[in-house]
Short mmCIF file of N, CA, C and O in Angstrom, two decimals:
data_model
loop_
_atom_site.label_atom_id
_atom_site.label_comp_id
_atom_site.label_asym_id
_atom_site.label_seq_id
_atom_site.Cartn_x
_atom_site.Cartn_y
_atom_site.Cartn_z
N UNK H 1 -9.51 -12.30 -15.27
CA UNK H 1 -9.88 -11.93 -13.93
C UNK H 1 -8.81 -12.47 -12.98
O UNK H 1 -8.20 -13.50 -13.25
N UNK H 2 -8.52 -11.56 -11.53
CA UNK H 2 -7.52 -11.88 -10.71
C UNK H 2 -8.04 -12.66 -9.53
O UNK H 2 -8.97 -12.27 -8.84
N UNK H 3 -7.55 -13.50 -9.39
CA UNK H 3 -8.06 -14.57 -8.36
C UNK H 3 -6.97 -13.89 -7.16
O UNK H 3 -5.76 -13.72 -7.29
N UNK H 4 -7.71 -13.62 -6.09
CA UNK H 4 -6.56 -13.32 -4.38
C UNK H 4 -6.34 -14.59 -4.09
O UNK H 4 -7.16 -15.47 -4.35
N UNK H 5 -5.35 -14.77 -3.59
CA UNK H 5 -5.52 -16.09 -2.22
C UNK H 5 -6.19 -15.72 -1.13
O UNK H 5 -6.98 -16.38 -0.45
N UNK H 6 -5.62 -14.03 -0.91
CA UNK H 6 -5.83 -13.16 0.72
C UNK H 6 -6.48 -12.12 -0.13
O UNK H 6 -6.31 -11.93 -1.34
N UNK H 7 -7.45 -11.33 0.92
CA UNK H 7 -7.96 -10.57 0.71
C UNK H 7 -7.30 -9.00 0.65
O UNK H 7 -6.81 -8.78 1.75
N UNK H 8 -7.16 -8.05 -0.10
CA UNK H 8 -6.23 -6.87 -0.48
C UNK H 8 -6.18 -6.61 0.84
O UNK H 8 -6.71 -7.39 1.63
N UNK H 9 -5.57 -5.58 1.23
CA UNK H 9 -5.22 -4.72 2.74
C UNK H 9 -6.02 -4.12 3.35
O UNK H 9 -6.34 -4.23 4.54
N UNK H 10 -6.44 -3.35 2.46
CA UNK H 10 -7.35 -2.30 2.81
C UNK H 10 -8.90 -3.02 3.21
O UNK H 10 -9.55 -2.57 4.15
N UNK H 11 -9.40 -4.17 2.39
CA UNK H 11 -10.26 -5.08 2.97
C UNK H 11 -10.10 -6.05 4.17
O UNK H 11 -11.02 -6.07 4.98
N UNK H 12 -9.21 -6.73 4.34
CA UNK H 12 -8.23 -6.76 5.48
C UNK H 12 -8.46 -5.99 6.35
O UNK H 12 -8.99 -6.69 7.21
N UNK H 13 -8.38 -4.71 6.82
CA UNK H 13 -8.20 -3.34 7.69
C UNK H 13 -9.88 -3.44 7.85
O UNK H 13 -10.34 -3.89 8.90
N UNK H 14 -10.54 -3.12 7.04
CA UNK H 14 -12.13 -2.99 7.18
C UNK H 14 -12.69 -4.31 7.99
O UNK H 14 -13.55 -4.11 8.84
N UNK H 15 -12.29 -5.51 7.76
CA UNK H 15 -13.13 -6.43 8.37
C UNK H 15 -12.90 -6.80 9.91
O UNK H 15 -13.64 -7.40 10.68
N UNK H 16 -11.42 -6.16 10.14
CA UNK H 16 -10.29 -6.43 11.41
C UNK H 16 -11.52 -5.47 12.29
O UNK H 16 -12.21 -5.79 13.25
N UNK H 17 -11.45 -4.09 11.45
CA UNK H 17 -12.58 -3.30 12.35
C UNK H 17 -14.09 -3.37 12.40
O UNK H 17 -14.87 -2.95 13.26
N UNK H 18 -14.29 -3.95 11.32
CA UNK H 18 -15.39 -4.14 11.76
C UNK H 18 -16.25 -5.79 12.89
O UNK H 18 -17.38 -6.02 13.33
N UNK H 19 -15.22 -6.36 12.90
CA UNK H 19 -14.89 -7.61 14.28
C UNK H 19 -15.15 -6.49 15.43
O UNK H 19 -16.25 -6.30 15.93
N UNK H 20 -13.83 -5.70 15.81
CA UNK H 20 -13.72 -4.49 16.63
C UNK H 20 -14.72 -4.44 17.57
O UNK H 20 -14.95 -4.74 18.74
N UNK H 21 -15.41 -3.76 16.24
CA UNK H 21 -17.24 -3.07 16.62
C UNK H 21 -17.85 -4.06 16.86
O UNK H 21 -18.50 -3.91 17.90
N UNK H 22 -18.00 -5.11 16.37
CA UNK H 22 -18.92 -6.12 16.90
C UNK H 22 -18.53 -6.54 18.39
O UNK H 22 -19.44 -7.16 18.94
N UNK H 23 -17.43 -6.36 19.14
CA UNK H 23 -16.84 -6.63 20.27
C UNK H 23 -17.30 -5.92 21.07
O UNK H 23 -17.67 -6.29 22.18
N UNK H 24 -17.37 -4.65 20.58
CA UNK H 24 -17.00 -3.49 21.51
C UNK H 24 -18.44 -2.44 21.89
O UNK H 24 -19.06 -2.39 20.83
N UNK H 25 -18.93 -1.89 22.60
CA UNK H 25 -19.39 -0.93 23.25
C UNK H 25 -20.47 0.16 22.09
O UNK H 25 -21.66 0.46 22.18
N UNK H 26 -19.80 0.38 21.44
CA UNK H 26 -19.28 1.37 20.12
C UNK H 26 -20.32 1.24 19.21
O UNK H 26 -21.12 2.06 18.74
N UNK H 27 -20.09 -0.31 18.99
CA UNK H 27 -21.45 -1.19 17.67
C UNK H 27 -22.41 -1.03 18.05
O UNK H 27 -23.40 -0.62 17.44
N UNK H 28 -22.27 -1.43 19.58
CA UNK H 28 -23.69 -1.28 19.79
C UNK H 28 -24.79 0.44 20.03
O UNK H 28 -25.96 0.72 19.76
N UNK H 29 -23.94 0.99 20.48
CA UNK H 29 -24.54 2.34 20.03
C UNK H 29 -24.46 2.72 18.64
O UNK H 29 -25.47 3.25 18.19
N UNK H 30 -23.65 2.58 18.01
CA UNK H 30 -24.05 2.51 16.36
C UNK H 30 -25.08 1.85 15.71
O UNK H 30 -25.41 2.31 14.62
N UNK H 31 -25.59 1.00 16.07
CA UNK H 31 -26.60 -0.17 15.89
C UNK H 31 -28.31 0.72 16.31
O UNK H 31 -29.28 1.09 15.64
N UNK H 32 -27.93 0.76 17.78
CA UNK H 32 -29.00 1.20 18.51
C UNK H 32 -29.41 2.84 17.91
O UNK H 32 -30.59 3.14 18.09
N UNK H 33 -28.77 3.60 17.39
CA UNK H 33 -28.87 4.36 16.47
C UNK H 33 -29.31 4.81 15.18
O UNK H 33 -29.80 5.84 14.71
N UNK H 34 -28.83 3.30 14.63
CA UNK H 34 -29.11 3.03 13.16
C UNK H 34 -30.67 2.78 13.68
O UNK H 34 -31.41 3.51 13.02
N UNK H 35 -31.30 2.09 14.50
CA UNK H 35 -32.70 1.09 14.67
C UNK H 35 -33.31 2.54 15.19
O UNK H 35 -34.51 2.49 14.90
N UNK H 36 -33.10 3.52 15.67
CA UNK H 36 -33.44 4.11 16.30
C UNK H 36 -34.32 5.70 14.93
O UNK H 36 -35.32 6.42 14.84
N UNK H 37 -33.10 5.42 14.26
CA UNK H 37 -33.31 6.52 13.15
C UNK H 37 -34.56 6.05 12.35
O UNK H 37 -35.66 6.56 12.15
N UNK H 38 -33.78 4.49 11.84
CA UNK H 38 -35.07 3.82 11.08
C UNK H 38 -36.62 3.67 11.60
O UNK H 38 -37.64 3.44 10.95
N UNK H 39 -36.45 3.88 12.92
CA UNK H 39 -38.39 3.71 13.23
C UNK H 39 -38.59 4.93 13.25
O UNK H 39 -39.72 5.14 12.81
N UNK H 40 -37.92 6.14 13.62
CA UNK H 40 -38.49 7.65 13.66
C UNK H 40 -38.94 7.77 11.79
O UNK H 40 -40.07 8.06 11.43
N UNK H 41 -38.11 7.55 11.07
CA UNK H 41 -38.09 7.66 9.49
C UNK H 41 -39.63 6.80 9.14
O UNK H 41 -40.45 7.52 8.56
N UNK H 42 -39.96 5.77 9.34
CA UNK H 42 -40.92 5.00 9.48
C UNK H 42 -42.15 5.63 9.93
O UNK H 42 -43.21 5.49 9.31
N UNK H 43 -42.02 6.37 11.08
CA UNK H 43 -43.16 7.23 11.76
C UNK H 43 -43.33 8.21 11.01
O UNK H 43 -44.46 8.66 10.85
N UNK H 44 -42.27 8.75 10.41
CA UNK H 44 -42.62 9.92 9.61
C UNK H 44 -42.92 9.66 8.25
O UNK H 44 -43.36 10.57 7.54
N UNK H 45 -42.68 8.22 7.68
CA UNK H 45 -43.12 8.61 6.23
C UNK H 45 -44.65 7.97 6.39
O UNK H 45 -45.45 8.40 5.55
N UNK H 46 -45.12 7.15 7.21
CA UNK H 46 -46.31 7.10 7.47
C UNK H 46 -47.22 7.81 8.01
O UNK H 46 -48.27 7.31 8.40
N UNK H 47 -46.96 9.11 8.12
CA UNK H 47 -47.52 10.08 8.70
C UNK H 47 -47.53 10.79 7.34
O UNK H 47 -48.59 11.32 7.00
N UNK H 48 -46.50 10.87 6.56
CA UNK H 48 -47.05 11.47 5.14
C UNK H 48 -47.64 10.93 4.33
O UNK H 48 -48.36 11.61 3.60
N UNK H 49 -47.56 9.88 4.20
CA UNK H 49 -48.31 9.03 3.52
C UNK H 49 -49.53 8.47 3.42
O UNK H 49 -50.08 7.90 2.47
N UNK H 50 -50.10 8.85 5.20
CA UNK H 50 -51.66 8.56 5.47
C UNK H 50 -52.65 9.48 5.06
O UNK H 50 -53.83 9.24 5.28
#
């Protein structure tokens, strides 16, 4: 097995942006979105389910 010191590039690149989003404007409508989908999904599978 390969031990990094640093993390590859491309993981590198992903975490740089995803800091970004946590900064920025952006996350938080991504966020508020994600929470937003999940309780409609919630309403609806408990509505099939009752």
């Amino acid at each position: 097995m390969v031990q990094y010191s640093r993390p590859p590039r491309a993981r590198g690149r992903l975490i740089r942006g995803l800091r970004g989003l946590n900064d920025h404007w952006v996350g938080d409508v991504i966020g508020v979105m994600c929470l937003g989908l999940t309780i409609v999904l919630g309403v609806i599978a408990a509505g099939v389910l009752s």
